Structure formats: structure tokens, C-alpha cells
Coordinates of C-alpha atoms in Angstrom, one line a residue:
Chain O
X1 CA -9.6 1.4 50.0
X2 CA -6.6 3.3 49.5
X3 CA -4.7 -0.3 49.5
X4 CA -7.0 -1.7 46.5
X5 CA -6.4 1.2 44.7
X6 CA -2.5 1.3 45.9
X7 CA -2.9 -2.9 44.3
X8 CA -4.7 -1.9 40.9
X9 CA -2.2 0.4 40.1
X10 CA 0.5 -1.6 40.9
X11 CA -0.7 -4.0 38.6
X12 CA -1.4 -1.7 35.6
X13 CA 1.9 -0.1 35.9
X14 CA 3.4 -3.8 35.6
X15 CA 1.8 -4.3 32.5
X16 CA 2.0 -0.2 31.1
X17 CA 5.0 1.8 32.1
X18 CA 7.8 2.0 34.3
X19 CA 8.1 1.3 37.9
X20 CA 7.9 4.6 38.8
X21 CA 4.2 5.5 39.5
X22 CA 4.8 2.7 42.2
X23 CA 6.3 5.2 44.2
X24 CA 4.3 8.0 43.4
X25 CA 1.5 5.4 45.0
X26 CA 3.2 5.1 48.0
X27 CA 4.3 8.7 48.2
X28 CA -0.1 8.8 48.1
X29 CA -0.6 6.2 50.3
X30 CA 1.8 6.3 53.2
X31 CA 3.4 9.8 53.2
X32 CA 0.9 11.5 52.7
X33 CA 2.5 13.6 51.0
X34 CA 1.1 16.1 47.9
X35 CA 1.5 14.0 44.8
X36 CA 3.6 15.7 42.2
X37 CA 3.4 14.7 38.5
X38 CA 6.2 16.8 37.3
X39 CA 8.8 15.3 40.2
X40 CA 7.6 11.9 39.0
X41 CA 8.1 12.2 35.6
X42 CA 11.6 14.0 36.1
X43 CA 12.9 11.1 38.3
X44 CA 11.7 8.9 35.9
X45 CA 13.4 10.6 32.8
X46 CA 16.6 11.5 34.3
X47 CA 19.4 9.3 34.9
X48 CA 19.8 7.8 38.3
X49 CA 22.6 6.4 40.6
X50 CA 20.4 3.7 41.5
X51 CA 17.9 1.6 40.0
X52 CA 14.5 1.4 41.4
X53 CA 12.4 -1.7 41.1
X54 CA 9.3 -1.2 43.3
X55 CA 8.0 0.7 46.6
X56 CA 11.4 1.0 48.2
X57 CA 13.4 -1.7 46.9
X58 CA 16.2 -0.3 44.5
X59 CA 19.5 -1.6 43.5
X60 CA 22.3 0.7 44.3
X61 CA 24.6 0.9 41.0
X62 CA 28.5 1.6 41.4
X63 CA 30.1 5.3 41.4
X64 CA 32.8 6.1 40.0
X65 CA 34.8 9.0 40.4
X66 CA 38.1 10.3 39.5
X67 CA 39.8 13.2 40.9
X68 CA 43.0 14.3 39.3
X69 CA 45.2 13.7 42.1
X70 CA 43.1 11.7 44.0
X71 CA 42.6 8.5 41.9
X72 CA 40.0 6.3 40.8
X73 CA 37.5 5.7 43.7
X74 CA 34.8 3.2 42.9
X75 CA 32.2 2.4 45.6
X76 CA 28.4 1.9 45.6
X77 CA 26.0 4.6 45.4
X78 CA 24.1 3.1 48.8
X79 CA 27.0 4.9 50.5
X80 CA 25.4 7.8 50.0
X81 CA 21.9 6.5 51.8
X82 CA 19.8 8.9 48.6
X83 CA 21.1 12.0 49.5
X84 CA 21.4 11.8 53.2
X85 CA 24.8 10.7 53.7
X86 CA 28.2 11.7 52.4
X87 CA 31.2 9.7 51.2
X88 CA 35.4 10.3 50.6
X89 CA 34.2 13.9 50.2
X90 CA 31.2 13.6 47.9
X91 CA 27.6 13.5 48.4
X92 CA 24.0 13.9 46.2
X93 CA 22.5 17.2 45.1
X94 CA 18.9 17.5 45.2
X95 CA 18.5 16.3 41.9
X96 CA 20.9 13.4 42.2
X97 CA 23.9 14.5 41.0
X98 CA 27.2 13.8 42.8
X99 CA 28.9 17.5 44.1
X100 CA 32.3 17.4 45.3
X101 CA 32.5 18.6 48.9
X102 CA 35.3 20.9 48.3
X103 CA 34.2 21.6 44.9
X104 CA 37.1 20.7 43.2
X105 CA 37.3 19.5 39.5
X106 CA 36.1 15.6 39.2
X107 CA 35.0 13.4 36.5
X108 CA 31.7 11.2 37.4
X109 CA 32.2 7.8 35.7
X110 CA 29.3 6.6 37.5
X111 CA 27.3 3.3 36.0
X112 CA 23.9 5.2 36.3
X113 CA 20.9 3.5 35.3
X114 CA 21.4 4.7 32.0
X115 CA 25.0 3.2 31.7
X116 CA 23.5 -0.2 33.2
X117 CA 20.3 -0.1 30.3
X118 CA 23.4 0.7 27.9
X119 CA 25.5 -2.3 29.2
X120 CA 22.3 -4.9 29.0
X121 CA 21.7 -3.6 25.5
X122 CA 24.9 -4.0 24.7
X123 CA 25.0 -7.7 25.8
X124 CA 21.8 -8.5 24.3
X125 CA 23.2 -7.2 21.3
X126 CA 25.9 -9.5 21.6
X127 CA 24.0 -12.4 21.9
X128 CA 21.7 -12.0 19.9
X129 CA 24.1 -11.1 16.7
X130 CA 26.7 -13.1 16.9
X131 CA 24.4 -16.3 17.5
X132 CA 22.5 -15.1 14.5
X133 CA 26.0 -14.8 12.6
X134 CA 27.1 -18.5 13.7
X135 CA 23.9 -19.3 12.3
X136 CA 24.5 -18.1 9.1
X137 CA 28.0 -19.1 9.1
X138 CA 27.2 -22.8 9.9
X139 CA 24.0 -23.0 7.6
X140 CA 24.9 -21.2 4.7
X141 CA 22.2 -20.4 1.8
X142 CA 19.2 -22.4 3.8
X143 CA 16.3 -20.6 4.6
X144 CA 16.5 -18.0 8.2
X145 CA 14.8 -19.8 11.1
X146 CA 14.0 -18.4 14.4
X147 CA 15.2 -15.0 15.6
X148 CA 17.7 -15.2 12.2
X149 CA 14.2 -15.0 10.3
X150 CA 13.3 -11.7 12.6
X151 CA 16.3 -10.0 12.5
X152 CA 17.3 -10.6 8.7
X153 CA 14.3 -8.9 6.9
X154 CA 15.7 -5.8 9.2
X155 CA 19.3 -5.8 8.0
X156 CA 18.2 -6.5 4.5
X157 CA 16.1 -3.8 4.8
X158 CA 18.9 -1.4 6.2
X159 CA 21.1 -2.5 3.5
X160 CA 18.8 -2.1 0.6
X161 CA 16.6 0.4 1.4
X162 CA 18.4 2.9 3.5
X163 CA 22.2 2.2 2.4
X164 CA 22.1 1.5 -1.2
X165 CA 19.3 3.9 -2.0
X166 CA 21.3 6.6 0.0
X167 CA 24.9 5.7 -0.4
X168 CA 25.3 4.3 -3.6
X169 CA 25.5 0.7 -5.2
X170 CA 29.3 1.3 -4.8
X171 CA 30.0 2.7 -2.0
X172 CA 27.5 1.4 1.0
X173 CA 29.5 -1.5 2.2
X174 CA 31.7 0.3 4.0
X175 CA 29.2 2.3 6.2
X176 CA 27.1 -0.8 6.9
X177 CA 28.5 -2.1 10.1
X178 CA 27.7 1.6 11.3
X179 CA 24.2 1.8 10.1
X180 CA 23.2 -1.6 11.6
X181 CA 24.7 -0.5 14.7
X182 CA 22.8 1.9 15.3
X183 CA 19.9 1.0 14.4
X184 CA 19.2 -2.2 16.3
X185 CA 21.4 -0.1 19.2
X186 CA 18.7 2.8 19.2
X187 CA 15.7 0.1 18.7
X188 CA 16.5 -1.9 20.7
X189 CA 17.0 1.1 23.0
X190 CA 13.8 1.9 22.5
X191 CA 12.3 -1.1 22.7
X192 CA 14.0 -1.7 26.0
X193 CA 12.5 2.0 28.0
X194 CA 8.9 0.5 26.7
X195 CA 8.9 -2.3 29.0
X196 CA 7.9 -1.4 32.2
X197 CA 9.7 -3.7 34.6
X198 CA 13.7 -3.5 35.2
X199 CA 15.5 -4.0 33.5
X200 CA 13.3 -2.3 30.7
X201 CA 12.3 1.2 31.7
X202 CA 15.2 3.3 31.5
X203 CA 14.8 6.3 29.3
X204 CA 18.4 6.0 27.6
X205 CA 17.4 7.2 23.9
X206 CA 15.7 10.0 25.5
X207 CA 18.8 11.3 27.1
X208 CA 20.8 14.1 25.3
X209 CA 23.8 12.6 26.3
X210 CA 23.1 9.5 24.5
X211 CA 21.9 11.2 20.8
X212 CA 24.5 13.6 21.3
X213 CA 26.9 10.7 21.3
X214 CA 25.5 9.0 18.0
X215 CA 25.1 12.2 16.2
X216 CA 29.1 12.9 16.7
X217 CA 29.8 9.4 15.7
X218 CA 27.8 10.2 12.4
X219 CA 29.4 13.9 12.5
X220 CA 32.7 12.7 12.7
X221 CA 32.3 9.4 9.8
X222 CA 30.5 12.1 7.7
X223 CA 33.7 14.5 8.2
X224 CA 36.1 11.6 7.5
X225 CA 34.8 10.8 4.7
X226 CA 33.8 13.5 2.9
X227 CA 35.2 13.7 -0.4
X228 CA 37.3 17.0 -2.3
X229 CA 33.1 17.3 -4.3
X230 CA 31.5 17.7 -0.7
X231 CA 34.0 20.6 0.5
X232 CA 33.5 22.0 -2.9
X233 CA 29.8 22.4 -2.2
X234 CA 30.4 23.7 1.1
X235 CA 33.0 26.3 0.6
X236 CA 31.9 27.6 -2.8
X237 CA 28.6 26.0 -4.2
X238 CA 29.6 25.2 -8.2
X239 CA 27.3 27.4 -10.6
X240 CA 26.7 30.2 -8.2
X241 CA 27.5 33.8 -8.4
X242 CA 30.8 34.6 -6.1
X243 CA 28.6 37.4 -4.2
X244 CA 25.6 34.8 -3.1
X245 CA 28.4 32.8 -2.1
X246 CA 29.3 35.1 0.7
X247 CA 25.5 34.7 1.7
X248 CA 25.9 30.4 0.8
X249 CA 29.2 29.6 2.6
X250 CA 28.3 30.7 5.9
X251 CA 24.6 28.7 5.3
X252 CA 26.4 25.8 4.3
X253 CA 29.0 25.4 7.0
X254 CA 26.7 26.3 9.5
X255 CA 23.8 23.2 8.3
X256 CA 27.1 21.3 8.1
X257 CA 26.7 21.5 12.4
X258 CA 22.8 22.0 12.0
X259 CA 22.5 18.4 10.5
X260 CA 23.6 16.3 13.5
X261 CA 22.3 18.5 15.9
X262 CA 19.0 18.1 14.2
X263 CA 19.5 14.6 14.3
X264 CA 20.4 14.2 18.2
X265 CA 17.4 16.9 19.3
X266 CA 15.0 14.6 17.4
X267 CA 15.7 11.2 18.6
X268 CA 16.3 12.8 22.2
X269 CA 13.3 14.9 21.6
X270 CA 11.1 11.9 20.1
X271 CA 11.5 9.6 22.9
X272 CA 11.5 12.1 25.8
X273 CA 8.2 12.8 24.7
X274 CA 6.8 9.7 24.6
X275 CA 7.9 8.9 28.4
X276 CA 6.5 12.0 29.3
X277 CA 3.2 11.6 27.6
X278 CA 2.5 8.1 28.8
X279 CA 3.7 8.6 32.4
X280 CA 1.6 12.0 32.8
X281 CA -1.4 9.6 31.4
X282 CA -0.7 7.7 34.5
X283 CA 0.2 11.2 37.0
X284 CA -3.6 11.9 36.0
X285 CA -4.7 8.9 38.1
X286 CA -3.1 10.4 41.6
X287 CA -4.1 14.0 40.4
X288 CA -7.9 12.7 40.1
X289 CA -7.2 10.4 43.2
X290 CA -6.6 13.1 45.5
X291 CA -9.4 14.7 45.1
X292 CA -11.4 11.7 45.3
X293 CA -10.5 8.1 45.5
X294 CA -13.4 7.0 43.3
X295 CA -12.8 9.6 40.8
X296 CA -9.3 8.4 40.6
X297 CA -10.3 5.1 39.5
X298 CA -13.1 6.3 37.0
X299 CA -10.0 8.3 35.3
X300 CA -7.8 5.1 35.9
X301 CA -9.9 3.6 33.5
X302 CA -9.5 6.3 30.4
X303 CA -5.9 6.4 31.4
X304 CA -5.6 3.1 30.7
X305 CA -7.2 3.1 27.0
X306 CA -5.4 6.1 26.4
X307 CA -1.9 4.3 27.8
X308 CA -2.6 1.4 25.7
X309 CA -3.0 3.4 22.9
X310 CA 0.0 5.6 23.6
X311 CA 2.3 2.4 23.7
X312 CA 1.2 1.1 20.6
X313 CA 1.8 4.5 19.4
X314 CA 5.2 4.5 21.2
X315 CA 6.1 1.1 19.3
X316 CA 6.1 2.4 16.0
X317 CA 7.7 5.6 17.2
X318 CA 10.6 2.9 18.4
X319 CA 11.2 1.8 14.9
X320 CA 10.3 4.9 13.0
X321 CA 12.9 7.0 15.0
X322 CA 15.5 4.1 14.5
X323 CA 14.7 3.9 11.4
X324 CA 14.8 8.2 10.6
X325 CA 18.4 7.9 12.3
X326 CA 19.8 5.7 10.3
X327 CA 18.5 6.9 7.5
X328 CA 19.6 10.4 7.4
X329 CA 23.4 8.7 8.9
X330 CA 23.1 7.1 5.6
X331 CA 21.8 10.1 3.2
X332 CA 24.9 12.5 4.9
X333 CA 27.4 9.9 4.1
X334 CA 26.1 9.5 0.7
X335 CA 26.3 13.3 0.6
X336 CA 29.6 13.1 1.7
X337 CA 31.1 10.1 -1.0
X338 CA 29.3 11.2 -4.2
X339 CA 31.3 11.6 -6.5
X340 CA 30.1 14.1 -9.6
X341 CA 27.8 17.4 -9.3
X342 CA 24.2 16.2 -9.8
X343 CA 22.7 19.3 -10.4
X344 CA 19.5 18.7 -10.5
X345 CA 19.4 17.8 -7.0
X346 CA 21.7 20.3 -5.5
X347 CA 22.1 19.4 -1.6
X348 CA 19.5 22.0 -0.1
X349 CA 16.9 20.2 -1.7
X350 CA 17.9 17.2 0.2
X351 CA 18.3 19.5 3.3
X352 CA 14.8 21.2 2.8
X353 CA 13.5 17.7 2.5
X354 CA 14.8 16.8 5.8
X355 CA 13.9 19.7 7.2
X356 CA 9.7 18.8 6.0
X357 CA 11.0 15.1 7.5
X358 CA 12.2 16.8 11.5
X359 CA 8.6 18.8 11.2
X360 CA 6.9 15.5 10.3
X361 CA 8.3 13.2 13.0
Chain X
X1 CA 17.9 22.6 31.8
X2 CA 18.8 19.0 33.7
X3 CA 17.7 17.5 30.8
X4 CA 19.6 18.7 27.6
X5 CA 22.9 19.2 29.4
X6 CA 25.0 15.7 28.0
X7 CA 26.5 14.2 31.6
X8 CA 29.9 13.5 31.0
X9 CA 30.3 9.9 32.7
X10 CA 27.0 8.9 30.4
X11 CA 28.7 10.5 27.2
X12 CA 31.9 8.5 28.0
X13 CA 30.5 5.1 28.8
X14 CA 28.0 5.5 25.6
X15 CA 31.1 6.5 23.3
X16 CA 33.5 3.6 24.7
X17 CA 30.6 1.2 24.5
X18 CA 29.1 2.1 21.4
X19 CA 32.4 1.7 19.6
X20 CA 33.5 -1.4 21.2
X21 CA 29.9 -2.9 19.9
X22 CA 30.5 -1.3 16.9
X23 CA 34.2 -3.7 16.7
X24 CA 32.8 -6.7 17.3
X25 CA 29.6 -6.7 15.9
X26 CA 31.4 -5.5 13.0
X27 CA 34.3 -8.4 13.0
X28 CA 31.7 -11.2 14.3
X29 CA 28.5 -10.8 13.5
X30 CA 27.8 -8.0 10.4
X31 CA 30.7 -9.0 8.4
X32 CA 29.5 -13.2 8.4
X33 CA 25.9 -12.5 7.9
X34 CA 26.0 -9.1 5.3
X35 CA 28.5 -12.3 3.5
X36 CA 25.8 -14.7 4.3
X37 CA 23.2 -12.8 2.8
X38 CA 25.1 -11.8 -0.5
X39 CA 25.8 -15.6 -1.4
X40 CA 22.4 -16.6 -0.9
X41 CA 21.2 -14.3 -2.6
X42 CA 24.1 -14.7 -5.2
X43 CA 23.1 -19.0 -4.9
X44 CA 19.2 -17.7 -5.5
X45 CA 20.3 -15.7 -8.2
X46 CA 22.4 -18.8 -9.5
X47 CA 19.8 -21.3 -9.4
X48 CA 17.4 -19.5 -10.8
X49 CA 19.0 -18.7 -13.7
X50 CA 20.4 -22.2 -14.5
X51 CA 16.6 -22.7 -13.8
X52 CA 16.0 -21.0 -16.7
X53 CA 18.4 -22.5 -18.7
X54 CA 17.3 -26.0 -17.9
X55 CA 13.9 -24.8 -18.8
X56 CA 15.1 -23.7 -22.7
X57 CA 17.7 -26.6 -23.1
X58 CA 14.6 -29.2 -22.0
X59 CA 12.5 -26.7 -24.4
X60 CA 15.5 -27.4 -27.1
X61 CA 15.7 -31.3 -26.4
X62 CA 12.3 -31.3 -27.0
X63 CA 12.2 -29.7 -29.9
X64 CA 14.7 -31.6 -31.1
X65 CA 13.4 -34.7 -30.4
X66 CA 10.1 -33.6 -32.1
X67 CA 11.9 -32.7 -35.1
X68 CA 13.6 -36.2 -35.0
X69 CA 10.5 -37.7 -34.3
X70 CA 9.1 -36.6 -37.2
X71 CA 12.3 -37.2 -39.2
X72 CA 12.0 -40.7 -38.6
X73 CA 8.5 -40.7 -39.2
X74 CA 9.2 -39.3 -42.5
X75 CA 12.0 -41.7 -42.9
X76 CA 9.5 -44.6 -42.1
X77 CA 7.5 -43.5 -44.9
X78 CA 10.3 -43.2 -47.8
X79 CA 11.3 -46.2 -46.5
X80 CA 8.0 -48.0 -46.5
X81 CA 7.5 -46.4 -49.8
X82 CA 10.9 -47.4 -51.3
X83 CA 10.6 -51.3 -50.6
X84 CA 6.7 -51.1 -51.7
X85 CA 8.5 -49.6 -55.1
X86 CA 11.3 -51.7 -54.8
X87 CA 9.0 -54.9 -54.4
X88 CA 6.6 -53.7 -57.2
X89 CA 9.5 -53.7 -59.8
X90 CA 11.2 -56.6 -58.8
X91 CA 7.9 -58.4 -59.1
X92 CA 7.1 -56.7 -62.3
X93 CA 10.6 -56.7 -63.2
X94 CA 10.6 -60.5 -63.3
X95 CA 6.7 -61.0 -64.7
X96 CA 8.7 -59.6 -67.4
X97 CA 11.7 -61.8 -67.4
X98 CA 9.0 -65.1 -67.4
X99 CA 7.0 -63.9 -70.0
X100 CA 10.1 -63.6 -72.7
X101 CA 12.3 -66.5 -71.0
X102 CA 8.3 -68.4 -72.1
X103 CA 8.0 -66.6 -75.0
X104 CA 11.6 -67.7 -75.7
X105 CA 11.4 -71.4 -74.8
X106 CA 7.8 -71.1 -76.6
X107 CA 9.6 -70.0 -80.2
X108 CA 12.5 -72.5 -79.6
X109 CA 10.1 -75.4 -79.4
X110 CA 7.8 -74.0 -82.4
X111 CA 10.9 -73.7 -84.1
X112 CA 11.9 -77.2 -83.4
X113 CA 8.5 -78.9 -84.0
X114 CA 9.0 -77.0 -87.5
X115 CA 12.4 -78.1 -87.9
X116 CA 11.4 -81.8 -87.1
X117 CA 8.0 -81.4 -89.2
X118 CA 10.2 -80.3 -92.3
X119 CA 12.4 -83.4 -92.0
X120 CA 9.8 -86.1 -91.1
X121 CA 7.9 -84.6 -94.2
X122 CA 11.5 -84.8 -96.3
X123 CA 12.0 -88.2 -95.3
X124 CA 8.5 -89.2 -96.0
X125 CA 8.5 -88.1 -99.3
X126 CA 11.7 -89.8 -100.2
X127 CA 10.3 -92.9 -98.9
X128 CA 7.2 -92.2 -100.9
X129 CA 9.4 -91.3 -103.9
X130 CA 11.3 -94.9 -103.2
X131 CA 8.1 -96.5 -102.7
X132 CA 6.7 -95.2 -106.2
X133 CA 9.9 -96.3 -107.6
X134 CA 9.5 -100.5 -106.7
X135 CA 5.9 -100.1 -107.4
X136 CA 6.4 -99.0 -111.1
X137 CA 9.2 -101.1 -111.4
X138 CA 6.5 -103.8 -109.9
X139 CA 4.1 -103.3 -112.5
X140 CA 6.0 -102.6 -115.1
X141 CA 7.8 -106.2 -114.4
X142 CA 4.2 -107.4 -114.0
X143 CA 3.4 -105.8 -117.3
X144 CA 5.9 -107.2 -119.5
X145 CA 6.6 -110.0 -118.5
X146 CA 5.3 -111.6 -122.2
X147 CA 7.3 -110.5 -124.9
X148 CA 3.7 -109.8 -127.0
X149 CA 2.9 -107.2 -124.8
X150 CA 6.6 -106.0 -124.6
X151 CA 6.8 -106.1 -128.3
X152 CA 3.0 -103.6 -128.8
X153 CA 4.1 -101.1 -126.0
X154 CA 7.3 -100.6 -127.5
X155 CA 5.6 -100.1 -131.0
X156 CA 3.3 -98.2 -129.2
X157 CA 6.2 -95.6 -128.2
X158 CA 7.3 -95.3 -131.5
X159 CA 4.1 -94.6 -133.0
X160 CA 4.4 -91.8 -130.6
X161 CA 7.7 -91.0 -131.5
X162 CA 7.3 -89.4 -134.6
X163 CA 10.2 -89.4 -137.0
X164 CA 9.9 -86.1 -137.9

């Protein structure tokens, strides 16, 4: 019985969610071992040094480490046999990260499993744009066909509605290349950790390191670009009395940080989430199947409208936080490049509206 | 805590990555198709207002060639009306002309019946005249042909003649 149920699931988490529960089935099934939701979903949402497929097939991914005065050493992660073995000095920590033997300074280089979604994405991207582009080079002013007829309403969109309206008619051009980017970068992304099977799955978007990354590259274009009228508002706020301005200053160079940290916590925040949810949906059928087998597969059957549901949900969340991203990229570079004091909308406003946007999302 | 500490090889491939992507997507692929995009929509923009043009200049040309319809409609007309004119005066015009070149020829010949009439009548009185003349002198030879007869008619005369 145990096998049928081991089979059903298998097939549900083809079609729902990541690879993962496969394990957790066979942690229930040959173990024996007490299932635990909270390790499945923190394998699942952390970064790995290998990739796993299904039951106990995974690809090892390479390491690489530098060590000043060592050198580069690359070699594959099966080396290290998950955790049981060590290698040139190195081995895996309970919660896979590579220590240093002699705990000396290194720098992990490793292609995880998120590098390796990060490098697929990247190539898709690749593909997929620059065919489009030789499409529109070679068949200039006819009508979009194909993935070009996908794709363009997208980039139209980005351009109109989110650059122009944000940046200005004048200005946008420039910050395009950016905002497209990233957006097909963190939708496709997302789209990517939706599909279950590798070499979807990965929970890249959902990793600090990853929002951190875009929210600097924003932080830093924002910086760079920022006009003499944008440090003006920050260090002393036009039409304001000099002793609120000892209160303002500090305010406004501290939201100056606040606003790419907001936008990293809520793209990593976003999409953490939404892994978590769905995959504790599926935890729910091993919880209920330990007590009873047959109660686990009356649950499996809730869990799996409310999975469905939860993907859907998850789909629009892919675009919607690609899509708030970009968007707010776009308003802080128009914030940065305007040119004369509007002041009738005096930047908090904008901030407090973004602020009613982060609780929203 | 795992999970919002950034891991520094992830960081570093994301940032090298991201910005080579950002390079050539930029060079290859967002630079052709944002150009693309703009002269299409430039072309769409183009067509339809030369669209629009064509539109008013056919509206024009039609127009025009109403008003030049009806220009030659109206020309038809003075025309038509001209030559009926034109053709009613000649006609009357030479009625006219027939009726006193008639009239003419109609006097001269009166006149010259009258002129003839006048002289036949002249020469028949002067033959008449003549003729009076050899009768008299006919009778008047038949008359006195005795000398009696001469002799009482002269007496006759001058018993008339009165010596007075």
C-alpha cells in the first residue's frame, strides 16, 4: 500500500511542485524515518551543491574554491559523498555548506543549484532574445509572429507603462536595457522555480542573495545617476524649515538605503513564501500519512485543490513581483533624473505610496 | 538565519552573470527590437496619416470633380442655350433679309411695270394722235374734193369769222 501511495505522489509532485517531496516519500517509505516538513521545505528552499532529480538520483554540481594561497581548486561536489566524506581539506556542514578543515579564510565559488537555474536562465534568455531580435531585424515593420508576438506586448508594456510613465518621455531610453533585464530575468526566474521537474524547481528569486544582488544593481544606477535636484531633496528638502530639516535629512538618507532594501526583502520575501506555502500543502500529505495511510490520501486529495490553486496563485505572483520590481527600479530612477521641483508631489508621497504598495503585495 | 544571509559564491556568480546578460542583451537583442518597435510604430504612424491624407485629397478630387461636373453641366446649358439663340436670330435674322430683298425686288418690278405702262400709254397716244391726224386729213380730202363744197365751207368760215 505504502508503494501506491509512494506512486500517487510521485506522480502529483511531477505535475505540482518540486522534486523534493519525492524524497520525503522515500524518507516515509524505506527509512522509516519521522517525516519532517520543516527539513523538507528548508532543503528545498536553500541552495544546494547538488541537484536532486528523484528518490536518490542527483547530479553532483562543480565546487569551486579559492584559498588565498592555495589557488583555485575546482572539483565535483560527489567528492564529498553528501556530507560523509572530505576533500583537499574541505568537507559539508550539516546544512550543506562547505567548512574549511583548518578554518582558514576561503571564498566558495561553487555552481550551486542556484548558480546552475541562474546559468539556464541565462541561456534561455539568450536564445530566446536575440532570436526574437534577428527577427525583428530581418522582418522589419510586419506584424510579430510566434514567441516575437509573446514577448513584444511585454517589452512594449515595460517601455510604456513602467518606463515612460516613471522616467519621463525624455529620459527612459537609457534605463531600458536595465528594466527589461530584469524583468524577464526575475520572471522568468520565477517561472522557472514553478515547474516542478529539473531543471525548473530551484528557488533562485527566493534567495536573498539573489534580490540583494538586483536591488544593488538598482541602488547603484539610482546613485549614478542621480541628478544635483535629487541630492537637493535629500540633504536639505527645498521649502522646509532649517530645524525640521535636522529631523528630514537623516529620514531621507536613511529611505535612500530603506528603498532597495525594501525592494530585495519583497521579491525574496514574495517568492520564499510561495515555495513554502505550496510545499507545506504537500508536507501535510506525510504528516496525515503517518498517522494513517488512508487518511493521508483523503488529505492528498484537498492538498491537491489547494496546490492547484496555490500555483495558479503563484503564476500571477511570478509576473506581479516582476512586474513591482521593475517598476519601482523605474520610479527611483525617475526620482533620481527629474529635473525641476514638482511640489505638489514631494517624494514622500511617492515613498508612502510605496510603502501602501510593500503592505499590499 | 540560513536564509537571509547573501552566500557570497551565489552573490558573485548572480552579479557577473546578470551584467554580462545585461551587455549582450543590451548590444543584441534590446537595442534591434526597442529600434524595431519605434519604426513600426513610427511606419503605423506614417501610414496612417498619409491614410488620412489620401482620404481628404480623394474627398478634394471629388469635390472638385463635382464642381467641374456641374461646371460643364452648366456650360452645356449656355451653350445649348447660345446656339438655340444664335440659330433663332440667324433664322429670324434672314426671314428678315427675304422679306425686304422681296419687298425690294417686288417695288422694282412695280416700278418697272409702271415705267413700261407710262411709255406703252405715251406711245399709244402718239400713234393715236398720228392716227387722228391721216384720218382728218382722210376725210377732209374726202370732203373737198369738189370745189362746190370747198367753195360753201370756206364761206361758211367766214360767216363765222365776223369782221368785227
Amino acid at each position: 500500500m505504502n508503494k501506491v501511495l509512494g506512486g500517487v505522489v510521485i506522480f502529483l509532485s511531477l505535475f505540482l511542485f518540486s522534486a523534493s517531496p519525492v524524497s520525503a516519500s522515500d524518507v516515509h517509505g524505506e527509512k522509516k524515518e519521522k517525516f519532517s516538513a520543516g527539513d523538507l521545505i528548508i532543503e528545498h528552499i536553500t541552495d544546494n551543491h547538488d541537484w536532486h532529480l528523484f528518490g536518490h538520483l542527483s547530479i553532483p554540481l562543480p565546487v569551486i574554491i579559492y584559498k588565498p594561497g592555495n589557488g583555485l581548486q575546482v572539483f565535483s561536489s560527489s567528492r564529498f559523498e553528501h556530507g560523509q566524506a572530505s576533500y583537499n581539506g574541505f568537507h559539508l556542514d550539516a546544512k550543506n555548506h562547505i567548512v574549511a578543515e583548518d578554518n582558514g579564510k576561503f571564498y566558495d565559488l561553487s555552481i550551486t543549484k542556484n548558480v546552475a537555474s541562474l546559468l539556464i536562465v541565462i541561456v534561455l534568455m539568450l536564445v530566446v532574445f536575440i532570436s526574437i531580435a534577428k527577427r525583428y531585424s530581418e522582418n522589419k515593420n510586419s506584424a510579430p509572429k510566434g514567441l516575437q508576438s509573446w514577448i513584444e506586448p511585454i517589452i512594449v508594456f515595460v517601455r510604456d507603462e513602467v518606463a515612460k510613465s516613471s522616467i519621463g518621455e525624455k529620459k527612459y531610453e537609457k534605463y531600458m536595457p536595465f528594466l527589461l533585464t530584469v524583468f524577464f530575468f526575475i520572471l522568468f526566474l520565477n517561472l522557472l522555480g514553478l515547474i516542478p521537474l529539473a531543471p525548473g524547481g530551484a528557488n533562485v528569486t527566493g534567495n536573498i542573495g539573489i534580490t540583494m544582488s538586483l536591488a544593488l544593481l538598482t541602488f547603484i544606477i539610482t546613485t549614478i545617476s542621480a541628478n544635483r535636484n535629487y541630492w537637493h531633496h535629500i540633504i536639505a528638502m527645498p521649502g522646509v524649515p532649517v530645524w525640521v530639516l535636522f529631523l528630514l535629512t537623516p529620514i531621507e538618507i536613511l529611505g535612500m538605503f530603506l528603498r532597495p532594501f525594501v525592494l530585495m526583502i519583497r521579491l525574496f520575501a514574495n517568492m520564499l513564501a510561495g515555495h513554502i506555502i505550496a510545499l507545506s500543502f504537500f508536507s501535510l500529505i506525510f504528516i496525515f500519512g503517518e498517522i494513517n495511510q488512508w487518511l493521508g490520501m483523503g488529505v492528498s486529495v484537498v492538498t491537491l485543490i489547494f496546490t492547484i490553486f496555490m500555483t495558479m496563485l503563484e503564476l500571477l505572483v511570478a509576473f506581479l513581483q516582476a512586474y513591482v520590481f521593475t517598476m519601482l527600479s523605474a520610479i527611483y530612477f525617475g526620482a533620481a533624473v527629474e529635473e525641476h521641483t514638482n511640489h505638489e508631489h514631494p517624494p514622500h508621497a511617492e515613498i508612502s505610496e510605496h510603502i501602501e504598495e510593500a503592505a499590499m503585495v | 538565519m540560513e536564509l537571509v544571509q547573501p552566500a557570497f559564491g551565489l552573490v558573485f556568480w548572480m552579479l557577473v552573470s546578470f551584467l554580462i546578460v545585461l551587455f549582450i542583451l543590451g548590444k543584441f537583442a534590446w537595442k534591434p527590437i526597442l529600434k524595431a518597435l519605434k519604426e513600426r510604430e513610427t511606419s503605423i504612424e506614417d501610414a496612417l496619416r498619409s491614410a488620412d491624407k489620401a482620404r481628404e485629397a480623394m474627398e478634394n478630387l471629388k469635390a472638385d470633380n463635382e464642381k467641374l461636373l456641374n461646371e460643364a453641366r452648366a456650360e452645356r446649358e449656355r451653350m445649348l442655350r447660345e446656339a438655340r439663340d444664335t440659330k433663332d436670330a440667324i433664322i429670324n435674322e434672314a426671314k428678315g433679309k427675304a422679306t425686304t430683298e422681296a419687298n425690294r425686288l417686288l417695288q422694282m418690278a412695280r416700278e418697272a411695270i409702271n415705267n413700261e405702262k407710262q411709255a406703252a400709254i405715251t406711245e399709244l397716244k402718239n400713234q393715236v394722235a398720228t392716227l387722228s391726224i391721216e384720218i382728218a386729213e382722210k376725210i377732209l380730202r374726202e370732203q373737198l374734193k369738189d370745189s362746190a363744197k370747198q367753195k360753201e365751207l370756206a364761206e361758211k368760215y367766214l360767216k363765222e369769222v365776223k369782221l368785227n
